Amino acid sequence: MPPLKPMLARSVKTIPPGMQYEAKWDGFRAIVHRDGAEVVIGSRTGKPLTRYFPELVEAVRERLPERCVVDGEIVVAHGGRLDFDRLTERIHPADSRVRMLAERTPARFVAFDLPALGDRSLMDAPLTERRTELERVLAGVRPPVHLAPATREVAVAQEWFERYEGAGLDGVIAKPLDLRYRPDARVMYKIKHERTADVVVAGYRLHKSGPVVGSLLLGLYDERGALQHVGVCAAFTARRRAELVAELEPLVMDPPDGHPWASWADAAAREKGRLPGAPSRWSGKKDLSWVALRPERVCEVGYDHMEGDRFRHTAQFRRWRPDRTPESCGYGQLEEPVSYDLDEVLSGG
């Protein structure tokens, strides 16, 4: 019965041998429960996603077994690759908007595990048995429901890791063959891309614990010479957070007149470029205020991949780069993955 929390993965540097390998999908993790006409789509947190994806509810009724629990990922594709921004737009309070987006940007469900089928719980069955059953019940399944391609060949997994990023995927998942289904436990392994970039530090947000740095606001210059907000880096120790406040004090702009992002509160300005502090459905009432800094310092960060013109996930601080000028930190330094069509990935091509 819902809610059921999904199994999780922990990061490792290399692809471990002797496992089942799948592509790492960049979407919303979803546990689908179906009992006849009843369908509940649960999220990683346990909250239902059902109302936001009416087209998937209908597809689940048509294409999944009469009674089942299926673990997978909800994704949205655009231009032959996954598009996380368009996916997040689907989380909207207005039903009319949800219905309109269901037609304009329809979602897909990629199935990769089977915790229950009919009257049977498969939670204590090994992964090999669950995968065999999943392949059997989804044989010949049609879009928008897909069976995630899987392999036991490390060489194939390595090829997926190197090639599929161009379709918007962000790595490989490795699963032990005897793995039982363990909700909310990090018992799988994820191997993600990691790159570095030199970025401009143009501000910071305070940490929820008090007047110390929570995250640094990062920027890159575009071809027009405008500094675009591309994300944040965080994960500092408590001691380092306090040190950064003093270290960055000489750069504080109060008031922030003349700062490249000073107009972030203006809706029209936000439409012209990426600025920090813009409200979102995800942040809710979270305090998005920030301290403006003169954009004079450069740091190197580690990141996995880009979503459009920004870092998809929180970047990791590596070191200060006093040898780099802010003006030299542009988008041109970022590595672009070779384009790869998502439908070929889903077909196991």
XYZ file of C-alpha atoms in Angstrom:
349
model
C 0.000 0.000 0.000
C 1.224 3.536 -0.691
C 3.249 5.350 0.348
C 6.317 3.249 -0.414
C 9.731 4.893 -0.458
C 12.094 3.774 -3.246
C 15.526 2.220 -2.882
C 18.366 4.711 -3.189
C 21.947 4.705 -4.455
C 25.242 6.019 -3.153
C 27.935 7.547 -5.338
C 31.040 5.627 -6.378
C 33.815 6.667 -8.735
C 33.900 3.673 -11.092
C 31.464 1.065 -12.391
C 31.655 -1.984 -10.085
C 31.836 -5.448 -11.745
C 29.341 -8.301 -11.564
C 26.103 -6.327 -11.360
C 23.064 -5.291 -13.385
C 23.527 -1.896 -15.018
C 20.979 0.671 -16.119
C 21.111 4.253 -17.311
C 20.528 6.894 -14.619
C 17.380 8.782 -15.561
C 17.099 12.497 -14.799
C 13.458 12.885 -13.809
C 11.062 12.357 -10.903
C 11.458 9.029 -9.104
C 8.011 7.453 -8.921
C 6.434 4.364 -7.360
C 3.291 3.431 -9.298
C 0.578 1.479 -7.460
C -2.230 0.018 -9.558
C -5.237 -1.950 -8.312
C -7.714 -2.184 -11.161
C -8.915 1.326 -11.961
C -7.177 2.747 -8.876
C -3.796 4.332 -9.590
C -1.513 6.140 -7.154
C 1.810 7.608 -8.285
C 4.030 8.182 -5.255
C 7.130 10.377 -5.117
C 10.451 9.785 -3.409
C 9.139 11.656 -0.366
C 5.930 9.637 -0.319
C 3.733 12.511 -1.476
C 1.483 11.623 -4.440
C 2.229 12.906 -7.934
C -0.959 11.412 -9.379
C -2.861 14.633 -10.149
C 0.047 16.181 -12.052
C 0.314 13.433 -14.678
C -3.207 12.484 -15.861
C -1.840 11.103 -19.130
C 0.314 8.624 -17.205
C -2.603 7.532 -15.022
C -4.474 6.554 -18.160
C -1.413 4.843 -19.644
C -0.852 2.874 -16.423
C -4.428 1.557 -16.567
C -3.897 0.441 -20.144
C -0.334 -0.901 -20.061
C 0.587 -2.153 -16.571
C -0.672 -5.381 -14.949
C -4.075 -5.286 -13.225
C -2.511 -5.275 -9.747
C 1.106 -4.246 -9.303
C 3.650 -1.903 -7.744
C 6.268 -0.629 -10.202
C 9.331 1.481 -9.455
C 10.523 3.848 -12.145
C 11.114 7.410 -13.289
C 8.840 10.043 -14.778
C 10.602 11.981 -17.523
C 9.757 14.584 -20.150
C 11.569 14.638 -23.481
C 12.124 17.588 -25.797
C 14.272 17.651 -28.913
C 15.330 14.022 -28.463
C 16.644 14.435 -24.900
C 15.371 14.657 -21.341
C 14.252 18.116 -20.265
C 14.071 18.556 -16.488
C 12.888 22.174 -16.699
C 9.811 21.164 -18.686
C 9.223 18.335 -16.233
C 9.197 20.688 -13.222
C 6.611 22.865 -14.975
C 4.179 19.969 -14.628
C 3.941 20.538 -10.849
C 1.258 23.220 -10.886
C -1.688 23.901 -8.552
C -4.174 24.722 -11.334
C -5.901 21.673 -12.821
C -6.508 23.483 -16.119
C -2.772 24.174 -16.411
C -1.949 20.547 -15.588
C -4.303 19.314 -18.316
C -2.893 21.758 -20.862
C 0.710 20.732 -20.105
C -0.229 17.051 -20.263
C -1.010 17.646 -23.943
C 1.802 20.109 -24.656
C 4.639 18.326 -22.806
C 3.444 14.746 -22.182
C 5.442 12.691 -19.717
C 6.788 9.143 -19.965
C 7.208 6.488 -17.307
C 10.391 4.386 -17.438
C 9.941 1.193 -15.372
C 12.951 -0.520 -13.808
C 11.781 -2.535 -10.782
C 8.785 -4.559 -9.593
C 8.230 -4.620 -5.795
C 4.843 -6.391 -6.089
C 2.725 -8.258 -8.646
C -0.816 -9.501 -8.105
C -1.049 -10.935 -4.596
C 2.714 -11.415 -4.305
C 5.207 -9.131 -2.635
C 8.557 -9.363 -4.433
C 10.370 -7.216 -1.879
C 12.424 -10.176 -0.625
C 12.994 -11.688 -4.063
C 16.454 -11.112 -5.594
C 16.819 -8.476 -8.303
C 17.274 -11.163 -10.976
C 13.815 -12.569 -10.227
C 12.159 -9.142 -10.117
C 13.792 -8.164 -13.421
C 12.656 -11.385 -15.112
C 9.079 -10.771 -13.985
C 9.235 -7.125 -15.038
C 10.432 -8.083 -18.523
C 7.657 -10.662 -18.781
C 4.776 -8.364 -17.803
C 6.092 -5.435 -19.878
C 6.976 -7.410 -22.990
C 5.865 -5.316 -25.960
C 4.788 -2.393 -23.782
C 4.070 0.785 -25.710
C 4.885 4.443 -24.989
C 4.461 6.427 -22.858
C 5.366 3.436 -20.636
C 8.861 2.035 -21.250
C 10.948 -0.820 -19.899
C 14.348 0.520 -18.860
C 17.172 -1.175 -20.784
C 19.488 -3.227 -18.562
C 22.708 -5.174 -19.063
C 25.158 -7.269 -17.050
C 28.081 -6.361 -19.295
C 30.449 -3.786 -17.804
C 31.656 -2.810 -21.282
C 28.098 -1.998 -22.356
C 27.516 -0.003 -19.158
C 30.696 1.956 -19.809
C 29.509 2.732 -23.334
C 26.170 3.938 -21.980
C 27.990 6.127 -19.471
C 30.058 7.750 -22.206
C 27.395 8.095 -24.902
C 23.977 8.574 -23.338
C 24.681 11.893 -21.660
C 23.812 13.544 -24.957
C 20.243 12.340 -24.443
C 20.066 14.047 -21.041
C 20.945 11.065 -18.851
C 23.447 11.697 -16.090
C 25.266 8.423 -15.447
C 24.825 4.732 -14.716
C 23.170 2.804 -11.882
C 24.699 -0.513 -10.729
C 22.552 -3.017 -8.808
C 23.787 -6.216 -7.098
C 22.133 -9.260 -8.683
C 20.935 -10.653 -5.332
C 19.614 -7.280 -4.139
C 16.338 -7.403 -2.184
C 14.060 -4.379 -2.422
C 14.920 -2.135 0.538
C 12.892 1.118 0.739
C 14.819 4.291 1.582
C 18.148 2.406 1.865
C 21.238 3.311 -0.187
C 21.968 -0.195 -1.425
C 22.593 0.567 -5.107
C 25.496 2.424 -6.721
C 25.447 5.475 -8.970
C 28.291 6.555 -11.205
C 27.895 10.133 -12.401
C 29.846 12.422 -14.675
C 32.127 14.898 -12.934
C 33.695 17.942 -14.537
C 35.187 21.192 -13.325
C 34.609 24.819 -14.272
C 35.957 28.198 -13.205
C 33.085 30.425 -12.098
C 32.549 33.912 -10.694
C 31.402 34.198 -7.072
C 28.854 37.017 -7.045
C 26.994 36.496 -3.776
C 26.054 34.108 -1.023
C 23.056 32.942 0.972
C 23.128 32.554 4.725
C 22.906 29.105 6.266
C 19.742 28.118 8.128
C 21.848 27.607 11.282
C 22.756 31.293 11.641
C 24.813 34.186 10.210
C 27.283 32.005 8.309
C 27.603 31.201 4.612
C 25.215 28.525 3.396
C 26.009 28.557 -0.314
C 27.950 30.647 -2.816
C 26.094 32.060 -5.809
C 27.926 31.326 -9.048
C 27.965 33.081 -12.394
C 29.301 32.706 -15.939
C 29.531 35.356 -18.631
C 27.488 34.779 -21.775
C 28.360 35.854 -25.312
C 26.759 39.272 -24.675
C 29.044 39.906 -21.720
C 26.226 39.519 -19.159
C 26.897 37.582 -15.959
C 24.305 34.796 -15.745
C 23.451 32.981 -12.521
C 24.284 29.301 -13.102
C 23.799 27.736 -9.668
C 25.353 27.402 -6.240
C 28.095 25.498 -4.465
C 27.708 24.349 -0.884
C 28.661 21.521 1.514
C 31.099 23.546 3.624
C 32.008 22.593 7.185
C 30.581 24.697 10.018
C 33.984 26.237 10.664
C 34.503 27.063 6.996
C 31.075 28.704 6.757
C 32.042 31.159 9.487
C 35.454 31.812 7.927
C 33.859 32.628 4.568
C 31.762 35.441 6.060
C 34.905 37.245 7.192
C 36.808 36.347 4.035
C 34.127 37.765 1.751
C 33.263 40.841 3.849
C 35.453 43.245 1.769
C 33.404 42.322 -1.328
C 29.928 42.916 0.149
C 27.795 45.432 -1.762
C 25.271 47.045 0.578
C 23.212 48.413 -1.032
C 23.743 46.226 -4.131
C 23.432 49.110 -6.609
C 25.376 48.306 -9.738
C 25.495 44.563 -9.086
C 24.748 42.476 -12.240
C 21.853 40.797 -10.410
C 20.551 43.788 -8.463
C 17.227 43.716 -10.334
C 16.422 40.097 -9.481
C 13.124 41.057 -7.830
C 11.847 42.549 -11.081
C 9.860 39.950 -13.035
C 10.688 41.507 -16.414
C 14.399 41.384 -15.616
C 14.178 37.702 -14.661
C 12.779 36.888 -18.092
C 15.923 38.294 -19.726
C 18.384 36.064 -17.894
C 18.989 33.740 -14.955
C 18.971 35.615 -11.655
C 19.048 34.315 -8.068
C 16.148 34.810 -5.701
C 13.365 34.154 -8.205
C 10.367 32.410 -6.594
C 9.580 28.824 -7.524
C 7.021 26.129 -6.744
C 9.786 24.091 -5.118
C 11.104 26.717 -2.711
C 7.660 27.760 -1.446
C 8.187 30.216 1.417
C 11.891 29.422 1.725
C 14.036 32.511 2.244
C 15.835 33.146 -1.052
C 17.431 36.433 -0.009
C 21.154 36.747 -0.612
C 24.161 38.943 0.072
C 25.532 40.663 -3.035
C 29.289 40.554 -3.613
C 31.392 42.450 -6.107
C 31.980 39.822 -8.832
C 35.755 39.875 -8.491
C 36.663 36.417 -7.169
C 36.886 33.183 -9.142
C 36.671 29.639 -7.812
C 36.856 26.202 -9.372
C 33.854 23.922 -8.806
C 33.051 20.337 -9.650
C 29.747 19.606 -11.407
C 28.118 16.635 -13.102
C 26.177 18.118 -16.014
C 24.280 21.131 -17.272
C 20.541 21.625 -17.598
C 20.321 24.229 -20.328
C 22.508 27.136 -19.191
C 22.858 26.170 -15.518
C 24.275 23.445 -13.289
C 21.678 20.706 -12.864
C 22.742 19.958 -9.273
C 24.596 21.786 -6.516
C 28.255 22.227 -7.503
C 31.152 21.332 -5.204
C 33.714 23.922 -4.204
C 37.256 22.864 -5.184
C 39.564 25.867 -4.692
C 39.964 29.589 -5.228
C 41.502 30.616 -8.563
C 43.371 33.929 -7.993
C 45.093 33.365 -11.355
C 41.805 33.742 -13.274
C 39.982 36.975 -14.057
C 36.193 37.003 -13.743
C 35.821 38.101 -17.379
C 37.564 34.910 -18.520
C 34.847 32.705 -16.933
C 32.427 32.049 -19.769
C 30.270 29.244 -21.104
C 32.898 28.376 -23.709
C 34.925 26.383 -21.157
C 32.105 23.903 -20.525
C 32.276 20.499 -22.164
C 29.333 19.685 -24.422
C 28.249 16.025 -24.622
C 27.622 14.518 -28.050
C 23.929 14.582 -28.909
C 22.145 11.251 -28.622
C 18.490 10.501 -29.307
C 16.439 9.464 -26.258
C 14.311 6.996 -28.209
C 17.446 5.036 -29.097
C 18.343 4.872 -25.407
C 14.870 3.602 -24.481
C 15.038 0.962 -27.192
C 18.357 -0.286 -25.805
C 20.042 0.810 -29.017
